[in-house]
PDB file of C-alpha atoms in Angstrom:
ATOM      1  CA  UNK A   1       4.963 -14.293   9.176  1.00 46.00           C
ATOM      2  CA  UNK A   2       5.306 -16.919  12.672  1.00 47.00           C
ATOM      3  CA  UNK A   3       8.069 -15.300  14.922  1.00 54.00           C
ATOM      4  CA  UNK A   4      11.304 -16.485  13.337  1.00 62.00           C
ATOM      5  CA  UNK A   5      10.173 -19.003  11.153  1.00 71.00           C
ATOM      6  CA  UNK A   6      13.559 -19.869   9.974  1.00 77.00           C
ATOM      7  CA  UNK A   7      12.021 -20.893   6.273  1.00 74.00           C
ATOM      8  CA  UNK A   8       9.545 -18.218   6.520  1.00 72.00           C
ATOM      9  CA  UNK A   9      12.267 -15.615   8.121  1.00 73.00           C
ATOM     10  CA  UNK A  10      14.389 -17.510   4.546  1.00 78.00           C
ATOM     11  CA  UNK A  11      11.456 -16.455   2.390  1.00 73.00           C
ATOM     12  CA  UNK A  12      11.205 -13.208   3.597  1.00 65.00           C
ATOM     13  CA  UNK A  13      14.300 -12.566   2.618  1.00 68.00           C
ATOM     14  CA  UNK A  14      14.742 -13.121  -0.533  1.00 69.00           C
ATOM     15  CA  UNK A  15      11.361 -10.861  -1.765  1.00 66.00           C
ATOM     16  CA  UNK A  16      12.521  -8.074   0.023  1.00 63.00           C
ATOM     17  CA  UNK A  17      16.392  -8.891  -1.498  1.00 67.00           C
ATOM     18  CA  UNK A  18      15.254 -10.061  -5.122  1.00 61.00           C
ATOM     19  CA  UNK A  19      11.473  -8.480  -5.428  1.00 53.00           C
ATOM     20  CA  UNK A  20      10.724  -5.578  -2.774  1.00 48.00           C
ATOM     21  CA  UNK A  21       7.836  -7.311  -2.051  1.00 50.00           C
ATOM     22  CA  UNK A  22       6.139  -9.777   0.564  1.00 51.00           C
ATOM     23  CA  UNK A  23       3.038 -10.688   2.026  1.00 50.00           C
ATOM     24  CA  UNK A  24       1.633  -9.737   5.639  1.00 50.00           C
ATOM     25  CA  UNK A  25      -1.356 -10.524   6.866  1.00 48.00           C
ATOM     26  CA  UNK A  26      -3.763  -7.178   9.353  1.00 65.00           C
ATOM     27  CA  UNK A  27      -7.278  -7.783   7.588  1.00 70.00           C
ATOM     28  CA  UNK A  28      -9.966  -6.878  10.500  1.00 72.00           C
ATOM     29  CA  UNK A  29      -8.485  -3.814  10.923  1.00 79.00           C
ATOM     30  CA  UNK A  30      -8.626  -2.134   7.449  1.00 88.00           C
ATOM     31  CA  UNK A  31     -11.772  -2.392   7.161  1.00 90.00           C
ATOM     32  CA  UNK A  32     -13.201  -0.252   9.141  1.00 92.00           C
ATOM     33  CA  UNK A  33     -10.749   2.229   7.187  1.00 95.00           C
ATOM     34  CA  UNK A  34     -12.339   1.101   4.771  1.00 94.00           C
ATOM     35  CA  UNK A  35     -15.660   2.419   5.517  1.00 94.00           C
ATOM     36  CA  UNK A  36     -14.159   5.751   6.762  1.00 96.00           C
ATOM     37  CA  UNK A  37     -12.490   6.047   3.671  1.00 95.00           C
ATOM     38  CA  UNK A  38     -15.900   5.676   1.779  1.00 95.00           C
ATOM     39  CA  UNK A  39     -18.175   8.079   4.138  1.00 95.00           C
ATOM     40  CA  UNK A  40     -15.041  10.937   3.318  1.00 94.00           C
ATOM     41  CA  UNK A  41     -14.814  10.921  -0.042  1.00 92.00           C
ATOM     42  CA  UNK A  42     -18.440  10.947  -0.361  1.00 92.00           C
ATOM     43  CA  UNK A  43     -18.804  13.780   1.490  1.00 92.00           C
ATOM     44  CA  UNK A  44     -19.464  17.507  -0.648  1.00 90.00           C
ATOM     45  CA  UNK A  45     -16.658  18.691  -2.606  1.00 87.00           C
ATOM     46  CA  UNK A  46     -16.631  22.464  -0.752  1.00 89.00           C
ATOM     47  CA  UNK A  47     -16.362  19.854   2.805  1.00 90.00           C
ATOM     48  CA  UNK A  48     -13.532  18.295   1.119  1.00 87.00           C
ATOM     49  CA  UNK A  49     -12.082  20.768  -0.713  1.00 86.00           C
ATOM     50  CA  UNK A  50     -11.421  22.744   3.262  1.00 87.00           C
ATOM     51  CA  UNK A  51      -9.289  20.010   4.566  1.00 86.00           C
ATOM     52  CA  UNK A  52      -7.126  19.857   0.527  1.00 77.00           C
ATOM     53  CA  UNK A  53      -3.099  19.139   0.456  1.00 67.00           C
ATOM     54  CA  UNK A  54      -2.525  20.481  -3.242  1.00 58.00           C
ATOM     55  CA  UNK A  55      -4.899  21.002  -6.439  1.00 49.00           C
ATOM     56  CA  UNK A  56      -1.606  20.363  -9.024  1.00 47.00           C
ATOM     57  CA  UNK A  57      -2.198  16.976  -9.746  1.00 42.00           C
ATOM     58  CA  UNK A  58       0.722  14.611  -9.270  1.00 40.00           C
ATOM     59  CA  UNK A  59       2.449  13.548 -11.986  1.00 39.00           C
ATOM     60  CA  UNK A  60       3.299  13.683 -15.884  1.00 39.00           C
ATOM     61  CA  UNK A  61       1.308  11.768 -19.184  1.00 40.00           C
ATOM     62  CA  UNK A  62      -1.330  10.724 -18.227  1.00 46.00           C
ATOM     63  CA  UNK A  63      -3.137  13.617 -15.171  1.00 49.00           C
ATOM     64  CA  UNK A  64      -3.984  11.029 -11.914  1.00 51.00           C
ATOM     65  CA  UNK A  65      -8.055  11.301 -10.895  1.00 68.00           C
ATOM     66  CA  UNK A  66      -7.255   8.794  -7.800  1.00 78.00           C
ATOM     67  CA  UNK A  67      -9.284  10.454  -4.642  1.00 86.00           C
ATOM     68  CA  UNK A  68      -7.125  10.523  -1.186  1.00 89.00           C
ATOM     69  CA  UNK A  69      -7.483  10.622   2.459  1.00 94.00           C
ATOM     70  CA  UNK A  70      -4.653  11.337   3.841  1.00 94.00           C
ATOM     71  CA  UNK A  71      -3.791  10.490   7.844  1.00 96.00           C
ATOM     72  CA  UNK A  72      -0.758  11.160   9.703  1.00 96.00           C
ATOM     73  CA  UNK A  73       1.086   8.659  12.808  1.00 97.00           C
ATOM     74  CA  UNK A  74       1.079  11.478  14.437  1.00 97.00           C
ATOM     75  CA  UNK A  75      -2.420  13.531  14.052  1.00 97.00           C
ATOM     76  CA  UNK A  76      -3.248   9.490  15.367  1.00 96.00           C
ATOM     77  CA  UNK A  77      -1.611   9.471  19.031  1.00 95.00           C
ATOM     78  CA  UNK A  78      -1.917  13.195  19.957  1.00 95.00           C
ATOM     79  CA  UNK A  79      -6.009  13.044  19.324  1.00 96.00           C
ATOM     80  CA  UNK A  80      -7.035  14.796  20.071  1.00 95.00           C
ATOM     81  CA  UNK A  81      -4.624  18.110  19.811  1.00 96.00           C
ATOM     82  CA  UNK A  82      -3.970  18.631  16.567  1.00 95.00           C
ATOM     83  CA  UNK A  83       0.226  17.348  15.820  1.00 95.00           C
ATOM     84  CA  UNK A  84       0.646  18.023  11.711  1.00 93.00           C
ATOM     85  CA  UNK A  85      -2.813  18.877  10.341  1.00 93.00           C
ATOM     86  CA  UNK A  86      -7.230  18.613  11.235  1.00 94.00           C
ATOM     87  CA  UNK A  87      -9.663  16.657  10.150  1.00 95.00           C
ATOM     88  CA  UNK A  88     -13.055  16.278   8.202  1.00 94.00           C
ATOM     89  CA  UNK A  89     -15.837  15.171  10.709  1.00 94.00           C
ATOM     90  CA  UNK A  90     -15.928  11.086   8.824  1.00 95.00           C
ATOM     91  CA  UNK A  91     -12.466  10.954   9.772  1.00 96.00           C
ATOM     92  CA  UNK A  92     -12.955  12.387  13.318  1.00 96.00           C
ATOM     93  CA  UNK A  93     -15.802  10.501  14.179  1.00 96.00           C
ATOM     94  CA  UNK A  94     -13.462   7.183  13.661  1.00 95.00           C
ATOM     95  CA  UNK A  95     -10.708   8.606  15.274  1.00 96.00           C
ATOM     96  CA  UNK A  96     -10.194   6.497  18.398  1.00 94.00           C
ATOM     97  CA  UNK A  97     -12.400   3.135  17.982  1.00 93.00           C
ATOM     98  CA  UNK A  98     -10.644   2.893  13.772  1.00 93.00           C
ATOM     99  CA  UNK A  99      -8.536   5.376  13.163  1.00 96.00           C
ATOM    100  CA  UNK A 100      -6.066   5.083  15.513  1.00 95.00           C
ATOM    101  CA  UNK A 101      -5.621   1.160  16.111  1.00 93.00           C
ATOM    102  CA  UNK A 102      -5.200   0.533  11.900  1.00 94.00           C
ATOM    103  CA  UNK A 103      -1.864   2.802  12.920  1.00 95.00           C
ATOM    104  CA  UNK A 104      -0.720   0.908  15.898  1.00 93.00           C
ATOM    105  CA  UNK A 105      -1.329  -2.615  14.417  1.00 90.00           C
ATOM    106  CA  UNK A 106       0.002  -1.196  11.215  1.00 91.00           C
ATOM    107  CA  UNK A 107       3.203   0.354  13.257  1.00 92.00           C
ATOM    108  CA  UNK A 108       3.955  -2.637  15.171  1.00 88.00           C
ATOM    109  CA  UNK A 109       3.708  -5.647  12.446  1.00 85.00           C
ATOM    110  CA  UNK A 110       6.133  -3.244  10.568  1.00 86.00           C
ATOM    111  CA  UNK A 111       7.966  -3.537  13.209  1.00 86.00           C
ATOM    112  CA  UNK A 112       8.426  -6.905  12.259  1.00 85.00           C
ATOM    113  CA  UNK A 113      10.070  -6.779   8.767  1.00 87.00           C
ATOM    114  CA  UNK A 114      12.023  -4.195  10.098  1.00 91.00           C
ATOM    115  CA  UNK A 115      13.619  -6.484  13.222  1.00 91.00           C
ATOM    116  CA  UNK A 116      14.303  -9.483  10.914  1.00 89.00           C
ATOM    117  CA  UNK A 117      15.963  -6.887   7.752  1.00 92.00           C
ATOM    118  CA  UNK A 118      18.421  -5.051  10.966  1.00 94.00           C
ATOM    119  CA  UNK A 119      19.074  -8.854  11.206  1.00 91.00           C
ATOM    120  CA  UNK A 120      20.017 -10.137   7.865  1.00 90.00           C
ATOM    121  CA  UNK A 121      21.566  -6.905   7.389  1.00 92.00           C
ATOM    122  CA  UNK A 122      23.586  -6.979  10.488  1.00 91.00           C
ATOM    123  CA  UNK A 123      23.335  -4.052  11.654  1.00 95.00           C
ATOM    124  CA  UNK A 124      23.337  -4.157  15.843  1.00 95.00           C
ATOM    125  CA  UNK A 125      20.103  -4.815  17.280  1.00 94.00           C
ATOM    126  CA  UNK A 126      17.533  -2.520  16.991  1.00 94.00           C
ATOM    127  CA  UNK A 127      19.652   0.024  14.454  1.00 96.00           C
ATOM    128  CA  UNK A 128      16.683   0.604  11.921  1.00 96.00           C
ATOM    129  CA  UNK A 129      13.644   0.261  14.787  1.00 95.00           C
ATOM    130  CA  UNK A 130      15.353   3.380  16.419  1.00 96.00           C
ATOM    131  CA  UNK A 131      14.798   5.656  12.873  1.00 96.00           C
ATOM    132  CA  UNK A 132      11.933   4.810  12.973  1.00 96.00           C
ATOM    133  CA  UNK A 133      10.743   5.211  16.955  1.00 94.00           C
ATOM    134  CA  UNK A 134       7.620   6.163  16.803  1.00 93.00           C
ATOM    135  CA  UNK A 135       7.800   8.704  19.988  1.00 92.00           C
ATOM    136  CA  UNK A 136       9.069  10.665  16.862  1.00 93.00           C
ATOM    137  CA  UNK A 137       7.359  13.389  14.058  1.00 95.00           C
ATOM    138  CA  UNK A 138       7.572  11.296  10.743  1.00 95.00           C
ATOM    139  CA  UNK A 139       6.387  11.221   7.219  1.00 92.00           C
ATOM    140  CA  UNK A 140       3.829   7.458   8.778  1.00 95.00           C
ATOM    141  CA  UNK A 141       0.702   7.904   6.410  1.00 95.00           C
ATOM    142  CA  UNK A 142      -2.349   5.778   6.676  1.00 96.00           C
ATOM    143  CA  UNK A 143      -4.210   6.499   2.630  1.00 95.00           C
ATOM    144  CA  UNK A 144      -7.561   5.656   1.882  1.00 95.00           C
ATOM    145  CA  UNK A 145      -7.365   5.593  -2.125  1.00 90.00           C
ATOM    146  CA  UNK A 146     -10.817   5.853  -4.267  1.00 88.00           C
ATOM    147  CA  UNK A 147      -9.843   4.881  -8.195  1.00 81.00           C
ATOM    148  CA  UNK A 148     -12.958   5.783 -10.692  1.00 78.00           C
ATOM    149  CA  UNK A 149     -14.630   3.867 -12.412  1.00 76.00           C
ATOM    150  CA  UNK A 150     -13.113   3.793 -16.427  1.00 69.00           C
ATOM    151  CA  UNK A 151     -15.571   1.902 -18.789  1.00 63.00           C
ATOM    152  CA  UNK A 152     -13.262   2.876 -21.895  1.00 60.00           C
ATOM    153  CA  UNK A 153     -12.442   1.199 -24.771  1.00 54.00           C
ATOM    154  CA  UNK A 154      -8.654   0.502 -23.657  1.00 54.00           C
ATOM    155  CA  UNK A 155      -6.917   0.529 -19.928  1.00 50.00           C
ATOM    156  CA  UNK A 156      -6.089   3.919 -18.205  1.00 50.00           C
ATOM    157  CA  UNK A 157      -3.271   3.902 -16.004  1.00 48.00           C
ATOM    158  CA  UNK A 158      -4.802   5.786 -12.577  1.00 50.00           C
ATOM    159  CA  UNK A 159      -1.250   5.903 -10.939  1.00 54.00           C
ATOM    160  CA  UNK A 160       1.237   6.838 -12.667  1.00 57.00           C
ATOM    161  CA  UNK A 161       4.123   5.131 -12.311  1.00 62.00           C
ATOM    162  CA  UNK A 162       6.398   5.342  -9.697  1.00 62.00           C
ATOM    163  CA  UNK A 163       8.998   4.668  -6.549  1.00 66.00           C
ATOM    164  CA  UNK A 164       7.383   4.118  -2.947  1.00 70.00           C
ATOM    165  CA  UNK A 165       9.608   6.106  -1.204  1.00 76.00           C
ATOM    166  CA  UNK A 166       9.033   5.161   1.891  1.00 83.00           C
ATOM    167  CA  UNK A 167      10.754   1.868   4.202  1.00 91.00           C
ATOM    168  CA  UNK A 168       7.758  -0.270   4.215  1.00 91.00           C
ATOM    169  CA  UNK A 169       4.083  -0.013   3.032  1.00 88.00           C
ATOM    170  CA  UNK A 170       0.869  -1.969   3.511  1.00 88.00           C
ATOM    171  CA  UNK A 171      -1.132  -1.942   0.953  1.00 87.00           C
ATOM    172  CA  UNK A 172      -4.660  -3.333   1.111  1.00 88.00           C
ATOM    173  CA  UNK A 173      -6.945  -3.231  -1.741  1.00 84.00           C
ATOM    174  CA  UNK A 174      -9.900  -5.881  -3.001  1.00 78.00           C
ATOM    175  CA  UNK A 175     -10.018  -5.760  -6.504  1.00 77.00           C
ATOM    176  CA  UNK A 176      -6.673  -5.875  -8.748  1.00 69.00           C
ATOM    177  CA  UNK A 177      -4.606  -2.880 -10.563  1.00 68.00           C
ATOM    178  CA  UNK A 178      -1.528  -3.481  -8.742  1.00 77.00           C
ATOM    179  CA  UNK A 179       1.354  -3.361 -11.154  1.00 77.00           C
ATOM    180  CA  UNK A 180       5.539  -3.669 -10.244  1.00 78.00           C
ATOM    181  CA  UNK A 181       8.406  -3.587 -11.926  1.00 77.00           C
ATOM    182  CA  UNK A 182      11.646  -5.476 -10.120  1.00 74.00           C
ATOM    183  CA  UNK A 183      14.512  -4.780  -9.926  1.00 70.00           C
ATOM    184  CA  UNK A 184      16.680  -5.644 -13.089  1.00 73.00           C
ATOM    185  CA  UNK A 185      13.461  -6.230 -15.145  1.00 75.00           C
ATOM    186  CA  UNK A 186      11.641  -5.316 -18.256  1.00 79.00           C
ATOM    187  CA  UNK A 187       8.253  -7.159 -17.666  1.00 80.00           C
ATOM    188  CA  UNK A 188       4.868  -5.860 -15.920  1.00 80.00           C
ATOM    189  CA  UNK A 189       3.704  -8.124 -13.193  1.00 80.00           C
ATOM    190  CA  UNK A 190       0.225  -7.503 -11.527  1.00 78.00           C
ATOM    191  CA  UNK A 191       0.070  -9.039  -7.465  1.00 79.00           C
ATOM    192  CA  UNK A 192      -2.827 -10.175  -7.087  1.00 78.00           C
ATOM    193  CA  UNK A 193      -4.940  -9.900  -4.251  1.00 78.00           C
ATOM    194  CA  UNK A 194      -5.239 -12.414  -1.433  1.00 75.00           C
ATOM    195  CA  UNK A 195      -7.940 -11.750   1.311  1.00 75.00           C
ATOM    196  CA  UNK A 196      -6.936 -11.439   4.734  1.00 74.00           C
ATOM    197  CA  UNK A 197      -3.329 -10.450   3.651  1.00 77.00           C
ATOM    198  CA  UNK A 198      -1.821  -6.916   2.094  1.00 81.00           C
ATOM    199  CA  UNK A 199       0.776  -6.624  -0.343  1.00 83.00           C
ATOM    200  CA  UNK A 200       3.926  -5.313   1.407  1.00 83.00           C
ATOM    201  CA  UNK A 201       6.070  -3.375  -0.216  1.00 83.00           C
ATOM    202  CA  UNK A 202      10.059  -1.962   0.005  1.00 86.00           C
ATOM    203  CA  UNK A 203      10.856   1.239  -0.269  1.00 86.00           C
ATOM    204  CA  UNK A 204      13.287   3.399  -1.163  1.00 87.00           C
ATOM    205  CA  UNK A 205      14.142   4.510   2.576  1.00 91.00           C
ATOM    206  CA  UNK A 206      15.162   0.640   3.458  1.00 91.00           C
ATOM    207  CA  UNK A 207      17.324   0.952  -0.198  1.00 88.00           C
ATOM    208  CA  UNK A 208      19.330   3.455   1.275  1.00 88.00           C
ATOM    209  CA  UNK A 209      20.213   2.792   4.621  1.00 92.00           C
ATOM    210  CA  UNK A 210      21.140  -1.031   3.409  1.00 91.00           C
ATOM    211  CA  UNK A 211      23.778   0.296   0.612  1.00 88.00           C
ATOM    212  CA  UNK A 212      21.236  -0.967  -2.371  1.00 85.00           C
ATOM    213  CA  UNK A 213      21.299  -4.385  -0.839  1.00 87.00           C
ATOM    214  CA  UNK A 214      17.328  -4.610  -0.337  1.00 87.00           C
ATOM    215  CA  UNK A 215      15.646  -3.472  -3.165  1.00 82.00           C
ATOM    216  CA  UNK A 216      12.607  -0.668  -4.305  1.00 81.00           C
ATOM    217  CA  UNK A 217       9.790  -1.549  -7.057  1.00 75.00           C
ATOM    218  CA  UNK A 218       8.829   0.745  -9.245  1.00 75.00           C
ATOM    219  CA  UNK A 219       4.454  -0.072  -9.507  1.00 71.00           C
ATOM    220  CA  UNK A 220       1.575   1.245 -10.537  1.00 71.00           C
ATOM    221  CA  UNK A 221      -1.399   0.874 -10.724  1.00 66.00           C
ATOM    222  CA  UNK A 222      -3.793   0.465 -14.067  1.00 64.00           C
ATOM    223  CA  UNK A 223      -6.493  -1.608 -14.038  1.00 62.00           C
ATOM    224  CA  UNK A 224      -6.830  -4.920 -15.881  1.00 63.00           C
ATOM    225  CA  UNK A 225      -9.625  -4.535 -18.476  1.00 65.00           C
ATOM    226  CA  UNK A 226     -12.191  -6.808 -17.704  1.00 68.00           C
ATOM    227  CA  UNK A 227     -12.233  -4.326 -13.727  1.00 68.00           C
ATOM    228  CA  UNK A 228     -11.981  -1.171 -15.523  1.00 70.00           C
ATOM    229  CA  UNK A 229     -15.637  -0.637 -15.171  1.00 75.00           C
ATOM    230  CA  UNK A 230     -15.462  -0.976 -10.982  1.00 77.00           C
ATOM    231  CA  UNK A 231     -14.736   1.752  -8.514  1.00 82.00           C
ATOM    232  CA  UNK A 232     -11.441   0.087  -7.191  1.00 83.00           C
ATOM    233  CA  UNK A 233     -10.974   1.034  -3.200  1.00 89.00           C
ATOM    234  CA  UNK A 234      -7.233   0.590  -1.027  1.00 89.00           C
ATOM    235  CA  UNK A 235      -6.173   1.277   2.177  1.00 93.00           C
ATOM    236  CA  UNK A 236      -2.149   1.303   2.770  1.00 92.00           C
ATOM    237  CA  UNK A 237       0.188   2.528   5.756  1.00 94.00           C
ATOM    238  CA  UNK A 238       3.610   4.036   5.281  1.00 93.00           C
ATOM    239  CA  UNK A 239       6.003   3.937   7.964  1.00 94.00           C
ATOM    240  CA  UNK A 240       8.553   6.324   7.014  1.00 94.00           C
ATOM    241  CA  UNK A 241      11.704   6.942   9.005  1.00 95.00           C
ATOM    242  CA  UNK A 242      11.796   9.778  11.751  1.00 96.00           C
ATOM    243  CA  UNK A 243      11.949  13.686  10.043  1.00 94.00           C
ATOM    244  CA  UNK A 244      15.049  14.514  11.773  1.00 93.00           C
ATOM    245  CA  UNK A 245      17.414  11.083  10.744  1.00 94.00           C
ATOM    246  CA  UNK A 246      20.427  11.525   7.905  1.00 91.00           C
ATOM    247  CA  UNK A 247      19.597   9.488   4.580  1.00 88.00           C
ATOM    248  CA  UNK A 248      22.368   7.610   4.548  1.00 87.00           C
ATOM    249  CA  UNK A 249      23.569   4.023   3.781  1.00 89.00           C
ATOM    250  CA  UNK A 250      24.213   2.719   7.403  1.00 92.00           C
ATOM    251  CA  UNK A 251      27.597   0.809   6.134  1.00 89.00           C
ATOM    252  CA  UNK A 252      29.584   1.666   9.449  1.00 89.00           C
ATOM    253  CA  UNK A 253      26.929  -0.710  11.826  1.00 90.00           C
ATOM    254  CA  UNK A 254      27.681  -3.310   9.107  1.00 91.00           C
ATOM    255  CA  UNK A 255      30.433  -5.329   7.507  1.00 86.00           C
ATOM    256  CA  UNK A 256      27.376  -6.328   5.132  1.00 86.00           C
ATOM    257  CA  UNK A 257      26.575  -2.722   4.292  1.00 85.00           C
ATOM    258  CA  UNK A 258      29.678  -2.181   1.923  1.00 63.00           C
ATOM    259  CA  UNK A 259      28.878   1.544   0.418  1.00 52.00           C
ATOM    260  CA  UNK A 260      25.855   3.377  -0.938  1.00 49.00           C
ATOM    261  CA  UNK A 261      24.926   6.533  -3.339  1.00 49.00           C
ATOM    262  CA  UNK A 262      22.301   8.577  -1.231  1.00 46.00           C
ATOM    263  CA  UNK A 263      22.343  12.388  -1.120  1.00 50.00           C
ATOM    264  CA  UNK A 264      23.303  13.459   2.068  1.00 57.00           C
ATOM    265  CA  UNK A 265      19.962  14.823   2.977  1.00 63.00           C
ATOM    266  CA  UNK A 266      17.347  14.283   5.880  1.00 72.00           C
ATOM    267  CA  UNK A 267      13.950  11.759   6.010  1.00 69.00           C
ATOM    268  CA  UNK A 268      11.868  15.366   5.145  1.00 76.00           C
ATOM    269  CA  UNK A 269      14.489  16.823   2.861  1.00 72.00           C
ATOM    270  CA  UNK A 270      14.043  13.445   0.840  1.00 59.00           C
ATOM    271  CA  UNK A 271      10.262  13.584   1.337  1.00 68.00           C
ATOM    272  CA  UNK A 272      10.094  16.696   0.418  1.00 73.00           C
ATOM    273  CA  UNK A 273      11.990  16.784  -2.948  1.00 65.00           C
ATOM    274  CA  UNK A 274      10.558  14.060  -4.299  1.00 64.00           C
ATOM    275  CA  UNK A 275       6.386  15.174  -3.367  1.00 69.00           C
ATOM    276  CA  UNK A 276       7.805  18.335  -4.955  1.00 68.00           C
ATOM    277  CA  UNK A 277       9.137  16.619  -8.001  1.00 63.00           C
ATOM    278  CA  UNK A 278       5.798  15.086  -9.073  1.00 60.00           C
ATOM    279  CA  UNK A 279       3.597  17.468  -9.326  1.00 62.00           C
ATOM    280  CA  UNK A 280       2.451  19.258 -12.415  1.00 57.00           C
ATOM    281  CA  UNK A 281       4.181  23.049 -11.815  1.00 62.00           C
ATOM    282  CA  UNK A 282       7.085  21.889 -11.651  1.00 60.00           C
ATOM    283  CA  UNK A 283       7.781  19.875 -14.367  1.00 56.00           C
ATOM    284  CA  UNK A 284       9.919  21.874 -16.640  1.00 60.00           C
ATOM    285  CA  UNK A 285      10.792  18.438 -19.298  1.00 55.00           C
ATOM    286  CA  UNK A 286      12.888  15.236 -19.668  1.00 48.00           C
ATOM    287  CA  UNK A 287      15.319  16.696 -17.258  1.00 51.00           C
ATOM    288  CA  UNK A 288      13.118  16.450 -14.633  1.00 51.00           C
ATOM    289  CA  UNK A 289      12.630  12.682 -13.966  1.00 45.00           C
ATOM    290  CA  UNK A 290      16.377  12.681 -11.931  1.00 46.00           C
ATOM    291  CA  UNK A 291      15.018  14.497  -9.634  1.00 49.00           C
ATOM    292  CA  UNK A 292      12.018  12.533  -9.287  1.00 48.00           C
ATOM    293  CA  UNK A 293      13.028   9.289  -9.514  1.00 49.00           C
ATOM    294  CA  UNK A 294      14.006   6.924  -6.737  1.00 51.00           C
ATOM    295  CA  UNK A 295      17.018   3.850  -6.073  1.00 50.00           C
ATOM    296  CA  UNK A 296      15.634   1.653  -9.579  1.00 45.00           C
ATOM    297  CA  UNK A 297      18.279  -0.243 -11.063  1.00 43.00           C
ATOM    298  CA  UNK A 298      17.628   1.323 -14.588  1.00 39.00           C
ATOM    299  CA  UNK A 299      15.052   3.348 -16.442  1.00 39.00           C
ATOM    300  CA  UNK A 300      11.549   2.900 -15.950  1.00 37.00           C
ATOM    301  CA  UNK A 301      10.256   1.097 -19.923  1.00 39.00           C
ATOM    302  CA  UNK A 302       7.115   1.890 -21.480  1.00 41.00           C
ATOM    303  CA  UNK A 303       3.969  -0.806 -19.718  1.00 40.00           C
ATOM    304  CA  UNK A 304       2.895  -2.471 -22.306  1.00 36.00           C
ATOM    305  CA  UNK A 305      -0.546  -3.392 -23.009  1.00 31.00           C
ATOM    306  CA  UNK A 306      -3.246  -4.625 -20.542  1.00 26.00           C
TER     307      UNK A 306
END
């Protein structure tokens, strides 16, 4: 998106307020992340379990089967000191040459739409940026995802329906599979990967900060039937506010933001609740949906056949 091109800004604003998805490019930096992730996933199970972050699954219904490599922004900025956690050698070796540049460039790219959204929401200059300070602790994360092939007779949802509980995400994928449910819609749509582009997804946090003006989209990743036979790799960067930021509508700073219905908690408190609610061991029946839901407008309908 050219810097402050009026036409592009309006296209961006329509996507952010009507769909929750935009396209943006950071392709070259992502290629090294694919190589790093593939090498890490190829480690033996014994080696990977040394750095495992939880073994109880991540959703309800069809059990998730992908593998993740998660790298915190805070660790890339303090390297070689440890801010959050340690990593296997396949991550450590390219930390300075690949991982840290990818994180820094992803943050820089996400700062552009955050600045545009800040102005369009009528907030004082730099308000949203002040909630996403690079030097402060946050849940910003770079992730490599491996989704194995599923050559079965029916399509399989490899990452079940979920809401993006971040500010923004930048997704780089090489094969189709991402489905979105636009706010207010009962129909799922595939988002086709574009070479040299990333898919930028608005998350719950910006929905709450904006008092509901910005839209957070329900997403899932069942592969198209003809692509289910292939293993799929993706790279994503999640931008989140600093851990101690209060999660509330910024109505006091903007006349355009009329009201919000968000819990009076910090970003870290919200993140912990959302992650815990998706663990199988914390599922207590249909009422658990209240804890795991995001800011979607209606209950999520069943996905149709692919």
